Tab-separated table of C-alpha atoms in Angstrom:
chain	number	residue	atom	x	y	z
K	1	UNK	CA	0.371	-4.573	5.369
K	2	UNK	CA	0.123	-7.949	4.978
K	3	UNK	CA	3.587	-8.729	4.451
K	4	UNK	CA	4.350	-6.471	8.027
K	5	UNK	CA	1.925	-9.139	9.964
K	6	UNK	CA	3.521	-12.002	8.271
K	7	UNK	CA	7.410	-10.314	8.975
K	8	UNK	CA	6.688	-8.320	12.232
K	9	UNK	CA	6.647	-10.030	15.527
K	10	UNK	CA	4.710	-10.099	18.064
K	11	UNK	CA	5.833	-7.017	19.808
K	12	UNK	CA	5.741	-4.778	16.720
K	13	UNK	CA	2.469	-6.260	15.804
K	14	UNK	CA	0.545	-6.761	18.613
K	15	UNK	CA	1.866	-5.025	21.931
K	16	UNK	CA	1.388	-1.166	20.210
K	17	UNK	CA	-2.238	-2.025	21.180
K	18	UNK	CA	-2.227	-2.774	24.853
K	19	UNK	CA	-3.895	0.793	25.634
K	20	UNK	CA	-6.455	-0.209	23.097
K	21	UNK	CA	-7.056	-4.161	24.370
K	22	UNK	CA	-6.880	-2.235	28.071
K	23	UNK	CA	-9.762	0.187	27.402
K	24	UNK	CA	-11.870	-2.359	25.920
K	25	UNK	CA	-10.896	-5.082	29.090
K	26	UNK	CA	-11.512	-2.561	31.187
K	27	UNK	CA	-14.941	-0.929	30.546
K	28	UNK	CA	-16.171	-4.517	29.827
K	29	UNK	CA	-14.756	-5.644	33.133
K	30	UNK	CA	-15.828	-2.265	35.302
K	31	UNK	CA	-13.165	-3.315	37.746
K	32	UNK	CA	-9.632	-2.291	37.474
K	33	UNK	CA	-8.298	-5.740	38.709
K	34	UNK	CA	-10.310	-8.067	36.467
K	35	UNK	CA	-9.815	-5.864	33.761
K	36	UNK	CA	-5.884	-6.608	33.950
K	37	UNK	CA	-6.467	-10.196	34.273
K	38	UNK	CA	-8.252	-10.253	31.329
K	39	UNK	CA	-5.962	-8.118	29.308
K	40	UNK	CA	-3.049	-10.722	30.620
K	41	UNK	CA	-4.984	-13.584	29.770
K	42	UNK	CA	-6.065	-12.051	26.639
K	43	UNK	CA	-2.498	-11.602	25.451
K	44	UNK	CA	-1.471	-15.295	25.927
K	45	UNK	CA	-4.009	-16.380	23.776
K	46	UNK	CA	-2.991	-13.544	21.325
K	47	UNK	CA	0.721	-14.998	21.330
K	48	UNK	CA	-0.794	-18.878	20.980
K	49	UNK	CA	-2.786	-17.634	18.095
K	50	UNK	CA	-0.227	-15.029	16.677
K	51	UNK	CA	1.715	-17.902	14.483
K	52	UNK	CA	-1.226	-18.049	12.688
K	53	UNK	CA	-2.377	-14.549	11.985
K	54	UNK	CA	-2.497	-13.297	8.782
K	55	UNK	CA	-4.593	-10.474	8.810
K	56	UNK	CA	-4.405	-6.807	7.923
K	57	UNK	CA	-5.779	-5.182	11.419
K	58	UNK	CA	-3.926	-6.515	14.234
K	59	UNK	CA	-6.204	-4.422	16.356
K	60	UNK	CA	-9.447	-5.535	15.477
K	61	UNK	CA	-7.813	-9.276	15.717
K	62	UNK	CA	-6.286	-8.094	19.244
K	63	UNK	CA	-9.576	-6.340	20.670
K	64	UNK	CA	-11.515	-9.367	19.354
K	65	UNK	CA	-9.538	-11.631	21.633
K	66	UNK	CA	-9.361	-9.315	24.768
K	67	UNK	CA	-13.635	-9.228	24.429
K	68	UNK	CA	-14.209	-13.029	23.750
K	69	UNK	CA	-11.776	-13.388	26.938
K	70	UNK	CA	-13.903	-11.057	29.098
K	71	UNK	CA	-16.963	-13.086	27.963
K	72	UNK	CA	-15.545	-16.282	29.188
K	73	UNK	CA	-14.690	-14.800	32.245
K	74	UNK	CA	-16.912	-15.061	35.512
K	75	UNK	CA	-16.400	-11.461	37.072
K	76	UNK	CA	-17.407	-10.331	33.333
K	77	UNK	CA	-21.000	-9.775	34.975
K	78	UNK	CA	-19.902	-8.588	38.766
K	79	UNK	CA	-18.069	-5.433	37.572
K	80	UNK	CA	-20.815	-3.508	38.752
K	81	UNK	CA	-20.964	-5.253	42.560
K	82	UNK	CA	-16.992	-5.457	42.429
K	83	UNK	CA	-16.976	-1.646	41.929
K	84	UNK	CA	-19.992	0.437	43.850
K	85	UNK	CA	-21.004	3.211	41.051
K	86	UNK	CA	-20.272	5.594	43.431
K	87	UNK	CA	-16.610	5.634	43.829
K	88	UNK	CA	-15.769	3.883	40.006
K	89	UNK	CA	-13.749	6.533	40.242
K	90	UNK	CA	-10.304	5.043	40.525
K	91	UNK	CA	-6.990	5.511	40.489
K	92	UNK	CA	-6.193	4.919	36.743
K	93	UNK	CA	-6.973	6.403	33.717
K	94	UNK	CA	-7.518	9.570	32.554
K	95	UNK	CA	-8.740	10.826	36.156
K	96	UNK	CA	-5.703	10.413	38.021
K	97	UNK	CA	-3.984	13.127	35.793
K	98	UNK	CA	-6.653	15.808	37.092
K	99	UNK	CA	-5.261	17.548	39.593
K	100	UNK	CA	-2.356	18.857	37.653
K	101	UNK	CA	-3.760	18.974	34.534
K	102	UNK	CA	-5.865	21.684	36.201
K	103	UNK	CA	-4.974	24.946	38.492
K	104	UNK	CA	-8.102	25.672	40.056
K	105	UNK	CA	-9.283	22.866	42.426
K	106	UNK	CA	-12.619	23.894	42.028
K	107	UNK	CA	-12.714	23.097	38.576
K	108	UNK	CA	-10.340	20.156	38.945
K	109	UNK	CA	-13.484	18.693	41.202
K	110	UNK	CA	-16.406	19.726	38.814
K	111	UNK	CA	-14.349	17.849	36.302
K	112	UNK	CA	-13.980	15.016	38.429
K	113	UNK	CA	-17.452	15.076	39.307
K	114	UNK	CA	-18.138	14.828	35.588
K	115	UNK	CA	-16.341	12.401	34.401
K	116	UNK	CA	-17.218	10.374	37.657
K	117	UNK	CA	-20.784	10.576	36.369
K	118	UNK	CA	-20.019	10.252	32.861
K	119	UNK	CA	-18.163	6.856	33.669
K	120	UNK	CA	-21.214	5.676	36.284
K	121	UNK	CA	-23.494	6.454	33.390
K	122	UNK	CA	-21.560	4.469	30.718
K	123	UNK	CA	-20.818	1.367	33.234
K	124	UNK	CA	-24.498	0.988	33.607
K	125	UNK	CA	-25.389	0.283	30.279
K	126	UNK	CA	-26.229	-4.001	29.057
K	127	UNK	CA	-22.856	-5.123	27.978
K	128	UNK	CA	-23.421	-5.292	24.039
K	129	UNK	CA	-24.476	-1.865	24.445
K	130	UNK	CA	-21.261	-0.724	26.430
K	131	UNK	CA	-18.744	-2.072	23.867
K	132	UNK	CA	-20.547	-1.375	20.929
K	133	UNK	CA	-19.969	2.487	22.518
K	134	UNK	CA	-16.837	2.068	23.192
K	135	UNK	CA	-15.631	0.315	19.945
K	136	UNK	CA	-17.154	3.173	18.077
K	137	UNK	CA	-16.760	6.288	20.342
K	138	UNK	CA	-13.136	5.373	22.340
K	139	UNK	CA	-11.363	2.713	19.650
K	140	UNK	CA	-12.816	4.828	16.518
K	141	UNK	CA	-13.675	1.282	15.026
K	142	UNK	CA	-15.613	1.379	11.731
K	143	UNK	CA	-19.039	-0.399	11.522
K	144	UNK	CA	-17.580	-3.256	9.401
K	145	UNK	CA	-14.708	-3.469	12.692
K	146	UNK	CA	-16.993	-3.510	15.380
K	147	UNK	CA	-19.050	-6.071	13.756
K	148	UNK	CA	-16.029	-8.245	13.327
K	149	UNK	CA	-14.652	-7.916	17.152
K	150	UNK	CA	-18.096	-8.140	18.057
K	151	UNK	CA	-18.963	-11.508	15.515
K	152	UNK	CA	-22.632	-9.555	15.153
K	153	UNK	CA	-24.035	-8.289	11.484
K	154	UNK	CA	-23.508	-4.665	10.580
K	155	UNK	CA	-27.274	-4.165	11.022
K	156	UNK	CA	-27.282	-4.857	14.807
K	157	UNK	CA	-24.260	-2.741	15.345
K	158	UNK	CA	-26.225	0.004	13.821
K	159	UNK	CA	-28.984	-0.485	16.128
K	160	UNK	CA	-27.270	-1.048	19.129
K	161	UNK	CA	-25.347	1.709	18.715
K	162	UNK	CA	-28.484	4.177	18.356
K	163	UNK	CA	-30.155	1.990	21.505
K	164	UNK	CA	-27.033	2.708	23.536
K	165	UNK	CA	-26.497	6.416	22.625
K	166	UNK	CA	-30.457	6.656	23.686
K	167	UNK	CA	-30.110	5.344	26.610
K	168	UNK	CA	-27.302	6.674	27.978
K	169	UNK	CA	-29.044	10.275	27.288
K	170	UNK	CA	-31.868	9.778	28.727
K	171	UNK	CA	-30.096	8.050	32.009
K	172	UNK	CA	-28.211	11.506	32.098
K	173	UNK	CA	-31.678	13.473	31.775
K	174	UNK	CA	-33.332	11.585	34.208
K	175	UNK	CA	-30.491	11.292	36.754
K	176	UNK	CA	-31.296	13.094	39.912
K	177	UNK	CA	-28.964	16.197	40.530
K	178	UNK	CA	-28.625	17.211	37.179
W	1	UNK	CA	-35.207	7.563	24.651
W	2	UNK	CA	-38.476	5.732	25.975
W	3	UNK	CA	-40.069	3.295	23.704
W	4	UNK	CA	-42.944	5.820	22.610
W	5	UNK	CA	-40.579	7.927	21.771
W	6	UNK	CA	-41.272	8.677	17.764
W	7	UNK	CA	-38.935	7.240	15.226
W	8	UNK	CA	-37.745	7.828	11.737
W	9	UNK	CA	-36.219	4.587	10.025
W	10	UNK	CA	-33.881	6.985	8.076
W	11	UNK	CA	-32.481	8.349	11.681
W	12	UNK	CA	-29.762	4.948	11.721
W	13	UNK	CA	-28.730	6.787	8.389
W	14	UNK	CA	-28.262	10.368	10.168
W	15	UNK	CA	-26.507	7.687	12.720
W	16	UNK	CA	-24.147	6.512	10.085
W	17	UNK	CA	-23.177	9.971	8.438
W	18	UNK	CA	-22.378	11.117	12.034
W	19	UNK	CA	-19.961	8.152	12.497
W	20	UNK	CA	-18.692	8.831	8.928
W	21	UNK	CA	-20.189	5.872	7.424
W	22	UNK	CA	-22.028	7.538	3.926
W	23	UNK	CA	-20.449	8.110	1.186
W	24	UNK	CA	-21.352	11.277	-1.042
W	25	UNK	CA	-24.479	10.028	-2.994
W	26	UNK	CA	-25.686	8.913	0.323
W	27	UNK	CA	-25.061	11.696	2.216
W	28	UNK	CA	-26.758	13.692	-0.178
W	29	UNK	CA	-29.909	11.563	-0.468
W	30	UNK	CA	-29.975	11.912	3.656
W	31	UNK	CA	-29.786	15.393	3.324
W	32	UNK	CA	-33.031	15.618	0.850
W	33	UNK	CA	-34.862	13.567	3.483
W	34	UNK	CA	-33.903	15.816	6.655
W	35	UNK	CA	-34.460	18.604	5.651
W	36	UNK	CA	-37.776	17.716	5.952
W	37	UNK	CA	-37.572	15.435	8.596
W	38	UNK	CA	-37.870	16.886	12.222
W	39	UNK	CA	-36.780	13.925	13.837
W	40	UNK	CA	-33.904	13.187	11.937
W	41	UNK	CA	-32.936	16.817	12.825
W	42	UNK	CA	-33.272	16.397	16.104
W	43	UNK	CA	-31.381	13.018	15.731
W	44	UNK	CA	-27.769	14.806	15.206
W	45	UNK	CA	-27.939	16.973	18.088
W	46	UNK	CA	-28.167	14.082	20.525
W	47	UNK	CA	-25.829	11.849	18.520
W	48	UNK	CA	-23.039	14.979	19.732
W	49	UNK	CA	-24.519	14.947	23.303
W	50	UNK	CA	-24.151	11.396	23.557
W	51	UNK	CA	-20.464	11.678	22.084
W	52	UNK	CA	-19.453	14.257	24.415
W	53	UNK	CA	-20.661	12.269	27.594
W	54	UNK	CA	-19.068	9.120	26.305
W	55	UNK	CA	-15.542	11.027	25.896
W	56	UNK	CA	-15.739	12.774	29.170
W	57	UNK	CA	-16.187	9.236	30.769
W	58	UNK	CA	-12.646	8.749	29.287
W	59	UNK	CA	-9.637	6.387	27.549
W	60	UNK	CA	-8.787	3.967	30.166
W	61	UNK	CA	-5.032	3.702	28.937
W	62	UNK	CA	-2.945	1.221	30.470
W	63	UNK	CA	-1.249	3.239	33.509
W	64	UNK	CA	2.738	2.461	33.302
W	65	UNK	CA	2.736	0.498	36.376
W	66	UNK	CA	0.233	-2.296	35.482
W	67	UNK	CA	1.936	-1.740	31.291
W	68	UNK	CA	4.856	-3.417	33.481
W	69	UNK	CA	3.788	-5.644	35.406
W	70	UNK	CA	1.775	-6.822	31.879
W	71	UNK	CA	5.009	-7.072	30.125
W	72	UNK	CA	6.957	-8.992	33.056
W	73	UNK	CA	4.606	-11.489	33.275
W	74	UNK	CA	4.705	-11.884	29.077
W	75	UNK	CA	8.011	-12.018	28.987
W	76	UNK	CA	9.036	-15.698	29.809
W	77	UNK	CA	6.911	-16.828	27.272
W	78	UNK	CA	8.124	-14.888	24.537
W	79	UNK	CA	11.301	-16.040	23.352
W	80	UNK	CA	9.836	-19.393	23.477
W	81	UNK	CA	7.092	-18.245	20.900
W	82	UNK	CA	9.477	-16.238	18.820
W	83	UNK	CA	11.472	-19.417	18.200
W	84	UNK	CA	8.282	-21.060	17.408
W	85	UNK	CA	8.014	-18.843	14.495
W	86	UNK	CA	10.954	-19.293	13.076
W	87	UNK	CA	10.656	-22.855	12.624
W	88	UNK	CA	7.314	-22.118	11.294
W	89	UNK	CA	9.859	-20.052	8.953
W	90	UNK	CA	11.544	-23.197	7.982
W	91	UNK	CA	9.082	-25.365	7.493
W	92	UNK	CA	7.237	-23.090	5.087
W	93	UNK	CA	10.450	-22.332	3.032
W	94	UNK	CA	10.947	-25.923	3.270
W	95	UNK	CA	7.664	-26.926	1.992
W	96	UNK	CA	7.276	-23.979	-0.339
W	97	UNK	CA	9.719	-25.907	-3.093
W	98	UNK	CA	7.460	-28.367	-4.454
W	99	UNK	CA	4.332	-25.940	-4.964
W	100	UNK	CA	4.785	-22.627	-7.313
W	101	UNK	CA	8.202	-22.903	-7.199
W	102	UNK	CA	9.649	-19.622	-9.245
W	103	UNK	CA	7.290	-17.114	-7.352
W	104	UNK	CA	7.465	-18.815	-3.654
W	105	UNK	CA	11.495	-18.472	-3.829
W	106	UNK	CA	11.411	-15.368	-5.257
W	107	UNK	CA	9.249	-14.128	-2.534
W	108	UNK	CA	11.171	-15.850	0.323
W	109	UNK	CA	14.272	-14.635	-1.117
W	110	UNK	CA	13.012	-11.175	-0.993
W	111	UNK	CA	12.675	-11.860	2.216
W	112	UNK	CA	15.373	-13.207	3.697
W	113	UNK	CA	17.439	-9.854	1.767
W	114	UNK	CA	15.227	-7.455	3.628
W	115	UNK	CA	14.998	-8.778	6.906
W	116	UNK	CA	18.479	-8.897	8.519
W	117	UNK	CA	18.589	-7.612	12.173
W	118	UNK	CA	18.446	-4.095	11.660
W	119	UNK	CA	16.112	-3.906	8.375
W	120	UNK	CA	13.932	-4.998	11.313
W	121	UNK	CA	14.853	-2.652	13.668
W	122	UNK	CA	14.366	0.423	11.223
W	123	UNK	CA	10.794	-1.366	10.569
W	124	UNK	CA	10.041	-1.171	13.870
W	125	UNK	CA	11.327	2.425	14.903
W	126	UNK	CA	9.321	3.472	12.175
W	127	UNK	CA	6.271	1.798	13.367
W	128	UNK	CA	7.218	3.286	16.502
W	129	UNK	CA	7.600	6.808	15.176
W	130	UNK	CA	4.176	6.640	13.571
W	131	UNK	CA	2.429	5.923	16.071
W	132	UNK	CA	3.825	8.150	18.534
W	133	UNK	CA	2.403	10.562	16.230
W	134	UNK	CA	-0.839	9.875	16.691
W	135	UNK	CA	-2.606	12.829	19.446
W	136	UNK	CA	-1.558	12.151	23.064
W	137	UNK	CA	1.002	9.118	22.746
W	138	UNK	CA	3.836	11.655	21.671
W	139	UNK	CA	5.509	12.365	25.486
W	140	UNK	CA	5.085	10.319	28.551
W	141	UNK	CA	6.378	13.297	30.590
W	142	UNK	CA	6.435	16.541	28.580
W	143	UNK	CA	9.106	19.083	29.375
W	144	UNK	CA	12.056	21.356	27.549
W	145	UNK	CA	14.085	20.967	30.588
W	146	UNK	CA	16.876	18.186	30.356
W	147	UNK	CA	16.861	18.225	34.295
W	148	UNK	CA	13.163	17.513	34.023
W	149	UNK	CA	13.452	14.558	31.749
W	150	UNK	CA	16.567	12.898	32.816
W	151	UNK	CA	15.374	12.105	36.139
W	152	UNK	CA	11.949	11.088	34.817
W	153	UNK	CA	13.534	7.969	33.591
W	154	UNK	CA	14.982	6.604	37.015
W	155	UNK	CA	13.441	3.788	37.765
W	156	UNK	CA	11.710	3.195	34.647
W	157	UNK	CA	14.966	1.985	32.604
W	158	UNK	CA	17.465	-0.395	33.508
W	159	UNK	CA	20.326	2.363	32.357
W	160	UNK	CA	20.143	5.813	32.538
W	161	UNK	CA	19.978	7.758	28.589
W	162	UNK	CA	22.089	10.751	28.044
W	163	UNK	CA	19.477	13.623	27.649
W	164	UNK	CA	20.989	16.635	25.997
W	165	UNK	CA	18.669	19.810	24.890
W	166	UNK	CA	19.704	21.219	21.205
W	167	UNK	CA	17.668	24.138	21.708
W	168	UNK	CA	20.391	26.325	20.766
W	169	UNK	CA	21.087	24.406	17.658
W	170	UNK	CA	17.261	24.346	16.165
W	171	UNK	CA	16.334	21.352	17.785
W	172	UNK	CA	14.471	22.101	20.935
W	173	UNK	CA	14.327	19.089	23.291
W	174	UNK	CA	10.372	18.236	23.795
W	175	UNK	CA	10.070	15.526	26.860
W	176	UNK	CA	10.226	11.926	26.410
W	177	UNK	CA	8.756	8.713	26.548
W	178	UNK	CA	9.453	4.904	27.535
W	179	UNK	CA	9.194	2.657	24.509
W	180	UNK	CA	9.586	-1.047	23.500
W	181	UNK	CA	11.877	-1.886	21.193
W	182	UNK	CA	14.190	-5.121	19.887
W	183	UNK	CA	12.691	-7.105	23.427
W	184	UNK	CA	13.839	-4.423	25.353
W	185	UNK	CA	12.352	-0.817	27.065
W	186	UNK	CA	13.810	2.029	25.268
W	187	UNK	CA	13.677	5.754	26.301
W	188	UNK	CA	12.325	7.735	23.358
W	189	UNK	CA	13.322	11.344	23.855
W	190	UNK	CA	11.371	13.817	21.627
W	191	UNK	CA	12.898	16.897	19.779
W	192	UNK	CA	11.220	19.242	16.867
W	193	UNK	CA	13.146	21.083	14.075
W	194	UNK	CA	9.999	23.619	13.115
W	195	UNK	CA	6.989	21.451	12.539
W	196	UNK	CA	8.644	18.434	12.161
W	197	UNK	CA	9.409	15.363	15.166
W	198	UNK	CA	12.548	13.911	16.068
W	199	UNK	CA	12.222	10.708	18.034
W	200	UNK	CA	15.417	9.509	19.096
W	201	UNK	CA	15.215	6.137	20.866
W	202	UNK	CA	18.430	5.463	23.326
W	203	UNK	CA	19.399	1.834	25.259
W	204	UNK	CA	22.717	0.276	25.917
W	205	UNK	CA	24.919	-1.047	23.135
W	206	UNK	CA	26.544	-4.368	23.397
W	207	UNK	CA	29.494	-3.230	21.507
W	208	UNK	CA	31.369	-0.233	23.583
W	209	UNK	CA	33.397	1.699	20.652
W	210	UNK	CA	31.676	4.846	18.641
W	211	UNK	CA	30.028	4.392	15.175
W	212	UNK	CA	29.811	7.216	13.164
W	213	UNK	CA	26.376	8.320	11.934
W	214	UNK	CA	24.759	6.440	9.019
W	215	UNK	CA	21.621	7.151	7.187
W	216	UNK	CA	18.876	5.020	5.969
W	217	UNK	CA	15.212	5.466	4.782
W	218	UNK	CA	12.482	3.342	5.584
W	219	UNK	CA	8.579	4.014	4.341
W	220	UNK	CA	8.886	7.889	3.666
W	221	UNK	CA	11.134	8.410	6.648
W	222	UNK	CA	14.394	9.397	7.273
W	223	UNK	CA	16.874	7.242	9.789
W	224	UNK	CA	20.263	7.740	11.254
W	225	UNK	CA	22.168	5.958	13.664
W	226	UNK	CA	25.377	5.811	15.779
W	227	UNK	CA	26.734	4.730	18.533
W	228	UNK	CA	28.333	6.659	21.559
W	229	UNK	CA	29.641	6.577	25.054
W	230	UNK	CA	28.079	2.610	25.100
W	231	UNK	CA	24.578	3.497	23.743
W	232	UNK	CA	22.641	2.859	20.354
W	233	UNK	CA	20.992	5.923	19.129
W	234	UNK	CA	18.579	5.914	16.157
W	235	UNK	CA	16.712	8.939	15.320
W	236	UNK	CA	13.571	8.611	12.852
W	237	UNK	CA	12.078	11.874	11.371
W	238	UNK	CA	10.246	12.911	8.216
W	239	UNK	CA	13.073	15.979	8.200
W	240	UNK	CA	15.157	15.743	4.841
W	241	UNK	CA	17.998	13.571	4.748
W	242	UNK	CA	21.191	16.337	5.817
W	243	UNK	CA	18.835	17.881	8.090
W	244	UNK	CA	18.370	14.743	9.921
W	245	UNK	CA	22.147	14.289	9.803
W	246	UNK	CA	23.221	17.513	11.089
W	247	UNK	CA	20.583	16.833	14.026
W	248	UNK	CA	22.947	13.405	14.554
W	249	UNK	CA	26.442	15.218	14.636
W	250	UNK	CA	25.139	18.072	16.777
W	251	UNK	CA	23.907	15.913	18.769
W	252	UNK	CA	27.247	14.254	19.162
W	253	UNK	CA	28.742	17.582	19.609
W	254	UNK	CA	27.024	18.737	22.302
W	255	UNK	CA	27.909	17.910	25.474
C-alpha cells in the first residue's frame, strides 16, 4: 500500500476520491457553489502536498484537506443563508436522478419530499456535529479515521457522534408536519 | 434527545458495536450489560432511525458536469507537478547511495524494473477495476443496448469508442462509464461473463496498426490488451486467463 502511494501518481492516488472530498465539501459548505470552490481549492493543496505523502489512506489524507479548506473558508458559516432550508433541494446529487429512477410521480414527490427534509434536517446540525455524521454514516470512516480528518481524540468522536444522531432525531420528532 | 433525557454511560458502547467498532470479547461483555439495560435497548433502535434519515438525506457525488469543469481547471498544473516528482525521483536515488547502500539500490532497482509505462498502466486499470466494483460506481449510464451506450458518450469524449454487444457470445454488454486514465478520459464499457465483470477501457492509440492480444496479470486479476482500428483496448477481469482471452478475440471478431 505503501509502495502504491509512493509509485502511484496523483491521479491514481488521489482523484478516485473526488466523490468522497465532494460529499464532505459539500455538506460542510451547504451550498453547491462554495462547496466546488472548496473541493478545487482543496485539490491544489492536495497536489502541493502530494510530493510528500507517504501514507497508507489517501482518503482520509484527501478528506482531511478538503475539511481544513472549508474551515478556512469564509462562506464555511453562510451555507445556511446562501441556501434557504426550504429549497436545499438542488439540482445535484442524488435528487436529480428521481424522476426516472421512479414511475409513479406521486411517489417520486414523497421521496423528494423526504429526502428534502432529511437533507434540511442534517444541514441544520453545529458543524462538528454534521461531519462527524457524515464521516461515519456517508464516507463509512472508522472512529480512528474520523478522528484523524477531524484532528479530535477518539473519545469526542464518540460523543459527538451520539450528540448528533440525538439531535437530529429529535429535530425530526419535533418538526411540525410530521 | 433533551438534556434530561436519562443516560447509560455504556450506551457510547451500544454506539460503537452499531458502527462496528467492538471486537468479540467486547461485544459480548455489552451484551451481558443490555440485556438488562433498558436504555441501552432502546439505544439501538434510534441509532437505525438516525442511520436511515442520514442516508435518505443522500451521497452528494460529484455530478459529471462540475467532475469536468474540476478536472479542466487541475489540469494545467499537473504536468508541472508530475515533473516535480520525478526529480524528487532523482534526487532520492541520488542521495540514497551513501546511506544503506545494498537495500536502498535493491529497492530502487526493483523499482525502476516494475514501473515502465505500462506496468503503470495495468496498476492503474486495476485500481480502476476495483473500484468500479464497489456498489453504484459500476455504470454511468446502464443499458444492454449498444445504440443506448454509444451515443451516451457524445460529448463526453474527445473520440467516439467502438461499442459492440457480445451477448451472443456469453458476454452480454452492461452500459458504460467515463473514466480517467494515463492523463486522459477513457470510456469504460462494462460486460459480464456469468457473475464475473469485464471492464474494458477504450481511447485513441497513438500508433495506428493492430496489436494482437496479449495477456498479463496484475494483483489477482487478469489483463489483456490490443490494439484495433486506432484504439487501445485493455480489458481487466477476475475471469481465468483463456476466458479473458477468448472475450479479447471475440471481441475483435465481432463486428
Amino acid at each position: 500500500m505503501a509502495a502504491s502511494s509512493r509509485n502511484g501518481s496523483f491521479e491514481t492516488v488521489v482523484l478516485p476520491h473526488l466523490d468522497a472530498a465532494h460529499n464532505l465539501a459539500r455538506w460542510l459548505m451547504r451550498d453547491r457553489v462554495a462547496a466546488e470552490d472548496v473541493l478545487q481549492e482543496a485539490l491544489l493543496r492536495a497536489l502541493t502536498y502530494f510530493p510528500g505523502f507517504r501514507g497508507v489512506n489517501p482518503r482520509a489524507w484527501l478528506l482531511q484537506i478538503v475539511r481544513n479548506t472549508a474551515y478556512g473558508s469564509l462562506a464555511l458559516e453562510r451555507g445556511a443563508e446562501l441556501v434557504p432550508i426550504a429549497r436545499s433541494e438542488d439540482s445535484d446529487g442524488a435528487g436529480a436522478d428521481l424522476p426516472s429512477g421512479e414511475d409513479d410521480p406521486e411517489r417520486a414527490l414523497i421521496k423528494s419530499r423526504a429526502r428534502c427534509r432529511a437533507r434540511a434536517l442534517i444541514a441544520a446540525l453545529p458543524v462538528e456535529l454534521r461531519e462527524t455524521l457524515v464521516l461515519r454514516e456517508l464516507e463509512e470512516l472508522s472512529y480512528k479515521e474520523i478522528a484523524e480528518v477531524t484532528q479530535t481524540p477518539i473519545g469526542t468522536v464518540m460523543s459527538r457522534l451520539w450528540r448528533a444522531r440525538r439531535s437530529l432525531l429529535a429535530a425530526a420528532k419535533t418538526e411540525p408536519g410530521r | 434527545m433533551t438534556v434530561s433525557e436519562p443516560f447509560c454511560e455504556m450506551a457510547l458502547l451500544v454506539q460503537a458495536e452499531f458502527d462496528g467498532e467492538l471486537d468479540a470479547a467486547q461485544a459480548a461483555a455489552l451484551a451481558a450489560h443490555r440485556a438488562q439495560c433498558p436504555i441501552c435497548q432502546a439505544a439501538e433502535a434510534d441509532l437505525a432511525e438516525a442511520r436511515t434519515l442520514l442516508l435518505r438525506g443522500g451521497y452528494y457525488a460529484l455530478p459529471d458536469e462540475a467532475r469536468r469543469r474540476v478536472l479542466q481547471r487541475l489540469k494545467p498544473v499537473l504536468p508541472a507537478h508530475l515533473n516535480r516528482r520525478r526529480q524528487w525521483w532523482r534526487a532520492w536515488w541520488t542521495g540514497g547511495i551513501g546511506f544503506g547502500l545494498g537495500a536502498a539500490c535493491a529497492a530502487a532497482l526493483a523499482l525502476v524494473l516494475l514501473s515502465p509505462a505500462e506496468e503503470g498502466l495495468t496498476r492503474q486499470l486495476v485500481a480502476s477495476h476495483i473500484r468500479a466494483l464497489q456498489p453504484g460506481h459500476l455504470e454511468d449510464v446502464v443499458s444492454t443496448d449498444k445504440h443506448t451506450v454509444k451515443p451516451w458518450f457524445d460529448g463526453r469524449l474527445d473520440f467516439a469508442p467502438p461499442v459492440k454487444d457480445l451477448a451472443d457470445l456469453g458476454f452480454p454488454l452492461k452500459g458504460a462509464r467515463l473514466d480517467f486514465l494515463d492523463d486522459r478520459a477513457v470510456a469504460a464499457l462494462v460486460y459480464q461473463r456469468d457473475k464475473h465483470i469485464i471492464d474494458l477501457y477504450v481511447w485513441p492509440a497513438t500508433v495506428r496498426s493492430d496489436a494482437s492480444p496479449q495477456m498479463t496479470e496484475s494483483q489477482g486479476y487478469n489483463v489483456v490488451h490490443w490494439r484495433w482500428n486506432g484504439m487501445r483496448l485493455w480489458a481487466v477481469s477476475d475471469l481465468e486467463v483463456d476466458q479473458l482471452r477468448d472475450f479479447a478475440d471475440d471481441w475483435q471478431r465481432t463486428p
